[in-house]
mmCIF file of C-alpha atoms in Angstrom:
data_model
loop_
_atom_site.group_PDB
_atom_site.id
_atom_site.type_symbol
_atom_site.label_atom_id
_atom_site.label_comp_id
_atom_site.label_asym_id
_atom_site.label_seq_id
_atom_site.Cartn_x
_atom_site.Cartn_y
_atom_site.Cartn_z
ATOM 1 C CA MET J 1 3.215 8.702 21.914
ATOM 2 C CA PRO J 2 0.956 5.579 21.874
ATOM 3 C CA LEU J 3 2.286 2.870 24.186
ATOM 4 C CA LYS J 4 0.064 0.042 22.988
ATOM 5 C CA HIS J 5 2.741 -1.863 21.107
ATOM 6 C CA ALA J 6 5.420 -1.335 23.740
ATOM 7 C CA VAL J 7 3.081 -2.772 26.382
ATOM 8 C CA LEU J 8 2.236 -5.665 24.069
ATOM 9 C CA ALA J 9 5.963 -6.338 23.567
ATOM 10 C CA LEU J 10 6.451 -6.494 27.349
ATOM 11 C CA VAL J 11 3.590 -8.955 27.783
ATOM 12 C CA VAL J 12 4.938 -11.113 24.955
ATOM 13 C CA GLU J 13 8.321 -11.216 26.688
ATOM 14 C CA ARG J 14 6.683 -12.321 29.934
ATOM 15 C CA ARG J 15 3.150 -12.165 31.290
ATOM 16 C CA GLY J 16 2.650 -9.878 34.250
ATOM 17 C CA TYR J 17 0.410 -7.807 36.502
ATOM 18 C CA GLY J 18 -0.431 -4.258 35.459
ATOM 19 C CA TYR J 19 1.787 -2.636 38.042
ATOM 20 C CA GLU J 20 4.675 -4.928 37.196
ATOM 21 C CA LEU J 21 4.318 -3.998 33.530
ATOM 22 C CA VAL J 22 4.439 -0.306 34.444
ATOM 23 C CA GLN J 23 7.696 -0.878 36.314
ATOM 24 C CA ARG J 24 9.193 -2.924 33.506
ATOM 25 C CA LEU J 25 8.214 -0.279 30.956
ATOM 26 C CA GLU J 26 9.697 2.493 33.099
ATOM 27 C CA GLU J 27 12.935 0.596 33.315
ATOM 28 C CA ARG J 28 12.952 -0.050 29.586
ATOM 29 C CA VAL J 29 12.341 3.489 28.348
ATOM 30 C CA GLY J 30 14.398 5.263 31.016
ATOM 31 C CA PRO J 31 14.151 8.678 32.646
ATOM 32 C CA GLY J 32 14.414 10.665 29.388
ATOM 33 C CA TRP J 33 11.010 9.365 28.322
ATOM 34 C CA HIS J 34 9.033 10.874 31.241
ATOM 35 C CA LEU J 35 6.672 7.886 31.223
ATOM 36 C CA ASN J 36 3.183 8.592 32.510
ATOM 37 C CA PRO J 37 2.423 5.345 34.396
ATOM 38 C CA SER J 38 -1.334 5.849 34.158
ATOM 39 C CA ALA J 39 -1.095 5.534 30.360
ATOM 40 C CA VAL J 40 -0.253 1.835 30.679
ATOM 41 C CA TYR J 41 -3.669 0.672 31.939
ATOM 42 C CA PRO J 42 -5.700 2.095 29.025
ATOM 43 C CA ALA J 43 -3.155 0.476 26.692
ATOM 44 C CA LEU J 44 -3.771 -2.893 28.400
ATOM 45 C CA ASP J 45 -7.554 -2.418 28.085
ATOM 46 C CA GLN J 46 -7.183 -1.581 24.425
ATOM 47 C CA LEU J 47 -4.986 -4.634 23.835
ATOM 48 C CA GLU J 48 -7.510 -6.836 25.593
ATOM 49 C CA ARG J 49 -10.478 -5.465 23.643
ATOM 50 C CA GLY J 50 -8.520 -6.138 20.453
ATOM 51 C CA GLY J 51 -7.867 -9.763 21.475
ATOM 52 C CA LEU J 52 -4.076 -9.239 21.635
ATOM 53 C CA VAL J 53 -3.805 -10.016 25.352
ATOM 54 C CA THR J 54 -6.017 -11.871 27.812
ATOM 55 C CA SER J 55 -6.390 -11.191 31.484
ATOM 56 C CA ALA J 56 -7.052 -13.505 34.433
ATOM 57 C CA ALA J 57 -7.650 -12.648 38.084
ATOM 58 C CA ARG J 58 -5.210 -14.300 40.483
ATOM 59 C CA ARG J 59 -5.432 -14.992 44.194
ATOM 60 C CA GLY J 60 -3.990 -12.366 46.483
ATOM 61 C CA GLY J 61 -5.988 -9.377 45.340
ATOM 62 C CA THR J 62 -9.014 -7.738 46.857
ATOM 63 C CA ARG J 63 -12.382 -7.062 45.303
ATOM 64 C CA ARG J 64 -11.510 -3.401 44.829
ATOM 65 C CA SER J 65 -8.023 -4.115 43.594
ATOM 66 C CA PRO J 66 -7.857 -7.586 42.050
ATOM 67 C CA ARG J 67 -4.556 -9.049 40.932
ATOM 68 C CA ILE J 68 -4.957 -9.366 37.202
ATOM 69 C CA VAL J 69 -2.291 -11.039 35.137
ATOM 70 C CA TYR J 70 -1.995 -10.279 31.436
ATOM 71 C CA SER J 71 -0.764 -12.786 28.835
ATOM 72 C CA ALA J 72 -0.293 -12.460 25.081
ATOM 73 C CA THR J 73 -2.487 -14.304 22.572
ATOM 74 C CA PRO J 74 -1.312 -15.672 19.191
ATOM 75 C CA ALA J 75 -2.951 -12.610 17.592
ATOM 76 C CA GLY J 76 -0.843 -10.473 19.941
ATOM 77 C CA LEU J 77 2.338 -12.142 18.768
ATOM 78 C CA ALA J 78 1.402 -11.484 15.142
ATOM 79 C CA ALA J 79 0.536 -7.841 15.902
ATOM 80 C CA LEU J 80 3.892 -7.386 17.603
ATOM 81 C CA SER J 81 5.777 -8.639 14.551
ATOM 82 C CA ALA J 82 3.655 -6.447 12.277
ATOM 83 C CA TRP J 83 4.506 -3.372 14.365
ATOM 84 C CA LEU J 84 8.221 -4.127 14.408
ATOM 85 C CA GLU J 85 8.187 -4.534 10.633
ATOM 86 C CA THR J 86 6.123 -1.412 9.827
ATOM 87 C CA PRO J 87 8.020 1.153 7.744
ATOM 88 C CA ALA J 88 9.385 4.066 9.757
ATOM 89 C CA THR J 89 7.042 7.005 10.242
ATOM 90 C CA ALA J 90 8.000 10.644 9.661
ATOM 91 C CA PRO J 91 10.551 12.156 12.045
ATOM 92 C CA GLU J 92 9.038 13.414 15.294
ATOM 93 C CA PRO J 93 8.323 17.146 15.421
ATOM 94 C CA VAL J 94 11.024 19.211 17.137
ATOM 95 C CA ARG J 95 9.023 21.308 19.589
ATOM 96 C CA SER J 96 9.316 22.953 22.960
ATOM 97 C CA ASP J 97 7.759 25.844 24.801
ATOM 98 C CA LEU J 98 11.242 27.307 25.174
ATOM 99 C CA TYR J 99 11.745 27.346 21.380
ATOM 100 C CA LEU J 100 8.516 29.340 21.074
ATOM 101 C CA ARG J 101 9.682 31.839 23.663
ATOM 102 C CA VAL J 102 12.984 32.218 21.849
ATOM 103 C CA ALA J 103 11.210 32.716 18.514
ATOM 104 C CA PHE J 104 8.848 35.360 19.910
ATOM 105 C CA ALA J 105 11.004 37.225 22.430
ATOM 106 C CA ARG J 106 11.581 40.923 21.850
ATOM 107 C CA ARG J 107 14.552 42.967 23.011
ATOM 108 C CA GLN J 108 13.139 43.649 26.488
ATOM 109 C CA HIS J 109 12.872 39.906 27.264
ATOM 110 C CA ARG J 110 16.319 38.840 26.142
ATOM 111 C CA ASP J 111 17.921 39.010 29.567
ATOM 112 C CA ALA J 112 15.236 36.863 31.164
ATOM 113 C CA LEU J 113 15.415 34.415 28.293
ATOM 114 C CA ALA J 114 19.204 34.115 28.473
ATOM 115 C CA SER J 115 18.834 33.033 32.146
ATOM 116 C CA GLN J 116 16.083 30.554 31.270
ATOM 117 C CA LEU J 117 18.329 29.010 28.649
ATOM 118 C CA LEU J 118 21.152 28.550 31.152
ATOM 119 C CA ALA J 119 18.738 26.916 33.623
ATOM 120 C CA HIS J 120 17.537 24.681 30.785
ATOM 121 C CA GLU J 121 21.117 23.702 29.960
ATOM 122 C CA ARG J 122 21.646 22.722 33.620
ATOM 123 C CA ALA J 123 18.414 20.670 33.623
ATOM 124 C CA CYS J 124 19.538 18.772 30.505
ATOM 125 C CA ARG J 125 22.922 18.056 32.063
ATOM 126 C CA ARG J 126 21.214 16.861 35.272
ATOM 127 C CA LEU J 127 19.119 14.424 33.248
ATOM 128 C CA LEU J 128 22.311 13.179 31.585
ATOM 129 C CA THR J 129 23.740 12.130 34.958
ATOM 130 C CA ASN J 130 21.217 9.228 34.874
ATOM 131 C CA TYR J 131 23.118 7.757 31.925
ATOM 132 C CA PRO J 132 24.671 5.300 31.241
ATOM 133 C CA ARG J 133 22.256 3.183 33.253
ATOM 134 C CA ARG J 134 22.031 -0.486 34.123
ATOM 135 C CA CYS J 135 18.915 -2.418 33.193
ATOM 136 C CA GLU J 136 18.314 -5.540 35.232
ATOM 137 C CA ASP J 137 15.165 -6.914 33.698
ATOM 138 C CA VAL J 138 15.790 -6.808 29.960
ATOM 139 C CA PRO J 139 16.131 -9.899 27.779
ATOM 140 C CA ASP J 140 18.386 -8.068 25.314
ATOM 141 C CA ALA J 141 20.307 -5.028 26.489
ATOM 142 C CA SER J 142 21.507 -3.878 23.059
ATOM 143 C CA GLY J 143 18.129 -2.389 22.057
ATOM 144 C CA VAL J 144 17.958 -0.409 25.289
ATOM 145 C CA ALA J 145 21.534 0.762 24.715
ATOM 146 C CA LEU J 146 20.476 2.133 21.299
ATOM 147 C CA LEU J 147 17.450 3.907 22.795
ATOM 148 C CA ASP J 148 19.661 5.379 25.507
ATOM 149 C CA ALA J 149 22.170 6.508 22.890
ATOM 150 C CA ALA J 150 19.376 8.518 21.223
ATOM 151 C CA VAL J 151 18.302 10.111 24.507
ATOM 152 C CA VAL J 152 21.869 11.014 25.448
ATOM 153 C CA ALA J 153 22.652 12.433 21.996
ATOM 154 C CA HIS J 154 19.507 14.607 21.992
ATOM 155 C CA MET J 155 20.036 15.801 25.568
ATOM 156 C CA ARG J 156 23.625 16.776 24.753
ATOM 157 C CA THR J 157 22.448 18.538 21.591
ATOM 158 C CA GLU J 158 19.810 20.414 23.584
ATOM 159 C CA ALA J 159 22.270 21.429 26.318
ATOM 160 C CA ALA J 160 24.807 22.684 23.767
ATOM 161 C CA TRP J 161 22.091 24.590 21.878
ATOM 162 C CA ALA J 162 20.807 26.211 25.090
ATOM 163 C CA ALA J 163 24.311 27.346 26.045
ATOM 164 C CA ARG J 164 24.963 28.824 22.593
ATOM 165 C CA ALA J 165 21.527 30.458 22.401
ATOM 166 C CA SER J 166 21.967 32.001 25.842
ATOM 167 C CA ALA J 167 25.343 33.447 24.825
ATOM 168 C CA THR J 168 23.854 34.825 21.597
ATOM 169 C CA LEU J 169 20.998 36.556 23.403
ATOM 170 C CA ALA J 170 23.296 37.986 26.070
ATOM 171 C CA ARG J 171 25.619 39.323 23.353
ATOM 172 C CA GLU J 172 22.778 40.948 21.397
ATOM 173 C CA ASP J 173 21.445 42.426 24.591
ATOM 174 C CA GLY J 174 24.697 44.219 25.425
ATOM 175 C CA MET D 1 2.564 21.611 22.902
ATOM 176 C CA PRO D 2 0.118 24.425 23.842
ATOM 177 C CA LEU D 3 0.144 27.201 21.257
ATOM 178 C CA LYS D 4 -1.825 29.754 23.252
ATOM 179 C CA HIS D 5 1.088 32.038 24.064
ATOM 180 C CA ALA D 6 2.647 31.801 20.616
ATOM 181 C CA VAL D 7 -0.661 32.851 19.051
ATOM 182 C CA LEU D 8 -0.960 35.669 21.585
ATOM 183 C CA ALA D 9 2.560 36.825 20.682
ATOM 184 C CA LEU D 10 1.602 36.945 17.001
ATOM 185 C CA VAL D 11 -1.515 39.005 17.711
ATOM 186 C CA VAL D 12 0.512 41.385 19.896
ATOM 187 C CA GLU D 13 2.963 41.872 17.025
ATOM 188 C CA ARG D 14 0.118 42.686 14.648
ATOM 189 C CA ARG D 15 -3.610 42.050 14.698
ATOM 190 C CA GLY D 16 -4.857 39.624 12.078
ATOM 191 C CA TYR D 17 -7.482 37.249 10.752
ATOM 192 C CA GLY D 18 -7.430 33.662 11.953
ATOM 193 C CA TYR D 19 -6.125 32.261 8.693
ATOM 194 C CA GLU D 20 -3.445 34.938 8.467
ATOM 195 C CA LEU D 21 -2.312 34.050 11.990
ATOM 196 C CA VAL D 22 -2.061 30.390 10.998
ATOM 197 C CA GLN D 23 0.177 31.329 8.082
ATOM 198 C CA ARG D 24 2.335 33.609 10.187
ATOM 199 C CA LEU D 25 2.708 30.927 12.855
ATOM 200 C CA GLU D 26 3.634 28.315 10.244
ATOM 201 C CA GLU D 27 6.305 30.608 8.909
ATOM 202 C CA ARG D 28 7.605 31.340 12.378
ATOM 203 C CA VAL D 29 7.935 27.775 13.663
ATOM 204 C CA GLY D 30 9.078 26.218 10.386
ATOM 205 C CA PRO D 31 8.681 22.749 8.881
ATOM 206 C CA GLY D 32 10.366 20.891 11.768
ATOM 207 C CA TRP D 33 7.462 21.777 14.050
ATOM 208 C CA HIS D 34 4.770 19.956 12.014
ATOM 209 C CA LEU D 35 2.225 22.624 12.975
ATOM 210 C CA ASN D 36 -1.369 21.443 13.057
ATOM 211 C CA PRO D 37 -3.188 24.511 11.647
ATOM 212 C CA SER D 38 -6.481 23.529 13.254
ATOM 213 C CA ALA D 39 -4.914 23.966 16.705
ATOM 214 C CA VAL D 40 -4.721 27.740 16.178
ATOM 215 C CA TYR D 41 -8.476 28.429 16.294
ATOM 216 C CA PRO D 42 -9.089 26.836 19.724
ATOM 217 C CA ALA D 43 -6.093 28.823 20.999
ATOM 218 C CA LEU D 44 -7.729 32.037 19.721
ATOM 219 C CA ASP D 45 -11.027 31.097 21.397
ATOM 220 C CA GLN D 46 -9.221 30.403 24.651
ATOM 221 C CA LEU D 47 -7.377 33.730 24.474
ATOM 222 C CA GLU D 48 -10.638 35.556 23.812
ATOM 223 C CA ARG D 49 -12.463 33.853 26.687
ATOM 224 C CA GLY D 50 -9.566 34.856 28.953
ATOM 225 C CA GLY D 51 -9.830 38.495 27.830
ATOM 226 C CA LEU D 52 -6.327 38.455 26.281
ATOM 227 C CA VAL D 53 -7.539 39.173 22.744
ATOM 228 C CA THR D 54 -10.739 40.682 21.325
ATOM 229 C CA SER D 55 -12.341 39.841 18.014
ATOM 230 C CA ALA D 56 -14.332 41.973 15.597
ATOM 231 C CA ALA D 57 -16.134 40.954 12.407
ATOM 232 C CA ARG D 58 -14.997 42.847 9.307
ATOM 233 C CA ARG D 59 -16.647 43.419 5.971
ATOM 234 C CA GLY D 60 -15.834 40.936 3.257
ATOM 235 C CA GLY D 61 -16.839 37.745 5.018
ATOM 236 C CA THR D 62 -19.970 35.659 4.643
ATOM 237 C CA ARG D 63 -22.405 34.560 7.307
ATOM 238 C CA ARG D 64 -20.926 31.063 7.329
ATOM 239 C CA SER D 65 -17.366 32.264 7.209
ATOM 240 C CA PRO D 66 -17.113 35.765 8.674
ATOM 241 C CA ARG D 67 -13.851 37.680 8.512
ATOM 242 C CA ILE D 68 -12.896 38.074 12.141
ATOM 243 C CA VAL D 69 -9.895 40.137 13.092
ATOM 244 C CA TYR D 70 -8.149 39.509 16.422
ATOM 245 C CA SER D 71 -6.378 42.219 18.439
ATOM 246 C CA ALA D 72 -4.517 42.043 21.742
ATOM 247 C CA THR D 73 -5.842 43.660 24.934
ATOM 248 C CA PRO D 74 -3.679 45.252 27.669
ATOM 249 C CA ALA D 75 -4.218 42.044 29.682
ATOM 250 C CA GLY D 76 -2.874 40.135 26.676
ATOM 251 C CA LEU D 77 0.282 42.236 26.628
ATOM 252 C CA ALA D 78 0.825 41.559 30.332
ATOM 253 C CA ALA D 79 0.222 37.809 29.858
ATOM 254 C CA LEU D 80 2.746 37.734 27.024
ATOM 255 C CA SER D 81 5.440 39.307 29.197
ATOM 256 C CA ALA D 82 4.613 36.925 32.045
ATOM 257 C CA TRP D 83 5.007 33.929 29.713
ATOM 258 C CA LEU D 84 8.314 35.148 28.311
ATOM 259 C CA GLU D 85 9.634 35.645 31.838
ATOM 260 C CA THR D 86 8.416 32.319 33.280
ATOM 261 C CA PRO D 87 11.247 30.056 34.482
ATOM 262 C CA ALA D 88 12.131 27.295 32.036
ATOM 263 C CA THR D 89 10.160 24.068 32.349
ATOM 264 C CA ALA D 90 11.721 20.594 32.462
ATOM 265 C CA PRO D 91 13.377 19.355 29.255
ATOM 266 C CA GLU D 92 10.931 17.852 26.770
ATOM 267 C CA PRO D 93 10.709 14.051 26.838
ATOM 268 C CA VAL D 94 12.809 12.300 24.191
ATOM 269 C CA ARG D 95 10.331 9.896 22.599
ATOM 270 C CA SER D 96 9.565 8.218 19.307
ATOM 271 C CA ASP D 97 7.831 5.116 18.101
ATOM 272 C CA LEU D 98 11.091 4.095 16.426
ATOM 273 C CA TYR D 99 12.955 4.230 19.760
ATOM 274 C CA LEU D 100 10.350 1.849 21.193
ATOM 275 C CA ARG D 101 10.777 -0.551 18.297
ATOM 276 C CA VAL D 102 14.544 -0.460 18.748
ATOM 277 C CA ALA D 103 14.187 -1.098 22.488
ATOM 278 C CA PHE D 104 11.831 -4.057 21.998
ATOM 279 C CA ALA D 105 13.114 -5.679 18.816
ATOM 280 C CA ARG D 106 14.284 -9.269 19.069
ATOM 281 C CA ARG D 107 16.868 -10.932 16.878
ATOM 282 C CA GLN D 108 14.403 -11.857 14.134
ATOM 283 C CA HIS D 109 13.413 -8.215 13.577
ATOM 284 C CA ARG D 110 16.876 -6.709 13.379
ATOM 285 C CA ASP D 111 17.099 -6.750 9.600
ATOM 286 C CA ALA D 112 13.768 -4.999 9.150
ATOM 287 C CA LEU D 113 14.681 -2.484 11.825
ATOM 288 C CA ALA D 114 18.070 -1.722 10.256
ATOM 289 C CA SER D 115 16.247 -0.779 7.015
ATOM 290 C CA GLN D 116 13.719 1.351 8.895
ATOM 291 C CA LEU D 117 16.561 3.232 10.544
ATOM 292 C CA LEU D 118 18.178 3.965 7.186
ATOM 293 C CA ALA D 119 14.839 5.240 5.823
ATOM 294 C CA HIS D 120 14.504 7.359 8.943
ATOM 295 C CA GLU D 121 17.978 8.810 8.427
ATOM 296 C CA ARG D 122 17.004 9.758 4.853
ATOM 297 C CA ALA D 123 13.760 11.391 6.084
ATOM 298 C CA CYS D 124 15.702 13.488 8.614
ATOM 299 C CA ARG D 125 18.160 14.581 5.924
ATOM 300 C CA ARG D 126 15.253 15.473 3.607
ATOM 301 C CA LEU D 127 13.762 17.685 6.318
ATOM 302 C CA LEU D 128 17.159 19.353 6.725
ATOM 303 C CA THR D 129 17.096 20.490 3.089
ATOM 304 C CA ASN D 130 14.436 23.051 4.180
ATOM 305 C CA TYR D 131 17.082 24.826 6.251
ATOM 306 C CA PRO D 132 18.431 27.484 6.379
ATOM 307 C CA ARG D 133 15.182 29.225 5.428
ATOM 308 C CA ARG D 134 14.189 32.795 4.769
ATOM 309 C CA CYS D 135 11.421 34.337 6.854
ATOM 310 C CA GLU D 136 9.731 37.311 5.273
ATOM 311 C CA ASP D 137 7.229 38.306 7.889
ATOM 312 C CA VAL D 138 9.189 38.367 11.119
ATOM 313 C CA PRO D 139 9.919 41.533 13.108
ATOM 314 C CA ASP D 140 13.139 40.081 14.530
ATOM 315 C CA ALA D 141 14.871 37.294 12.644
ATOM 316 C CA SER D 142 17.380 36.376 15.354
ATOM 317 C CA GLY D 143 14.807 34.506 17.486
ATOM 318 C CA VAL D 144 13.737 32.433 14.510
ATOM 319 C CA ALA D 145 17.378 31.739 13.699
ATOM 320 C CA LEU D 146 17.831 30.336 17.226
ATOM 321 C CA LEU D 147 14.722 28.151 16.907
ATOM 322 C CA ASP D 148 15.944 26.905 13.536
ATOM 323 C CA ALA D 149 19.359 26.159 15.031
ATOM 324 C CA ALA D 150 17.652 23.861 17.552
ATOM 325 C CA VAL D 151 15.660 22.059 14.852
ATOM 326 C CA VAL D 152 18.719 21.591 12.645
ATOM 327 C CA ALA D 153 20.887 20.371 15.543
ATOM 328 C CA HIS D 154 18.271 17.815 16.651
ATOM 329 C CA MET D 155 17.592 16.609 13.102
ATOM 330 C CA ARG D 156 21.327 16.103 12.511
ATOM 331 C CA THR D 157 21.624 14.298 15.843
ATOM 332 C CA GLU D 158 18.703 12.065 14.911
ATOM 333 C CA ALA D 159 20.094 11.296 11.440
ATOM 334 C CA ALA D 160 23.523 10.437 12.854
ATOM 335 C CA TRP D 161 21.952 8.263 15.556
ATOM 336 C CA ALA D 162 19.800 6.402 13.003
ATOM 337 C CA ALA D 163 22.827 5.686 10.796
ATOM 338 C CA ARG D 164 24.881 4.381 13.736
ATOM 339 C CA ALA D 165 21.985 2.348 15.125
ATOM 340 C CA SER D 166 21.327 0.777 11.741
ATOM 341 C CA ALA D 167 24.983 -0.208 11.402
ATOM 342 C CA THR D 168 24.969 -1.666 14.926
ATOM 343 C CA LEU D 169 21.899 -3.791 14.241
ATOM 344 C CA ALA D 170 23.210 -4.988 10.881
ATOM 345 C CA ARG D 171 26.507 -5.990 12.523
ATOM 346 C CA GLU D 172 24.807 -7.890 15.338
ATOM 347 C CA ASP D 173 22.626 -9.604 12.806
ATOM 348 C CA GLY D 174 25.566 -11.002 10.883
#
């Protein structure tokens, strides 16, 4: 999932240091996203090369680790609006390694798979305990609430599927 | 999503040519997966380098496009069982570009976003018309039925979310 536009949106909301932007993005997308923080810096570089943000070194850093603050340019503002107005893309693929195992398992693996599915159900329910969450640093909480609603709905769907699938496999195994 | 083990499982079920394996994998995972057919060949190469499958050229090919048939080795059989018995990994991240747009949209983009969400709902419902599907070339249909149940449940969840989110944004916009 490319993060370029999300990072741009953060910088447009308020300029910030790289690390600060990582933290703000983590807060925005929440624990269901599994954000890889190291993906934010290449996105900033790409935005800067494209003229959508500018960077300036601030006092307080070191030569090896300068404090660099990123701000949006007018071109960045325009690119942000263009992104938000782009027609929706195709639905995301529905994929997981566990689905593959389920699709390829033979009789002798059903027991093991039924246990995996129960563990998976528990993991989904554990992730759900993070929701609903409070976001402190968000100019408009309603968008985050809609994103969270999607995460919660999919996690519940996944947990319910895993429970049913486990029961089905255990039944067929008997 | 690495396809190595799924491709191995196909070869264990029945040896086959690369293109045949692509078709069998497409049938197995279904349209919700959005399989990239060109990901199958690197998976075959990786399996062969690891000694999990062997390849042999057959008559009927050309020098530029030989007919190569892949078969599983005993090590491949063992690796397949190990995969199917591996404990479940963490739940997949719940991510989409549309979720990011929803999380970052400001008041002036709500109208556009409400329309995108309705288009997205329609796209999810279109994908759902492919289900339930018939699989011809599957040794055990119950695994595929479980995979399809996951795809259908998530697509319905996504469609329902998109409809609700669109209504929420349209209401806030008024």
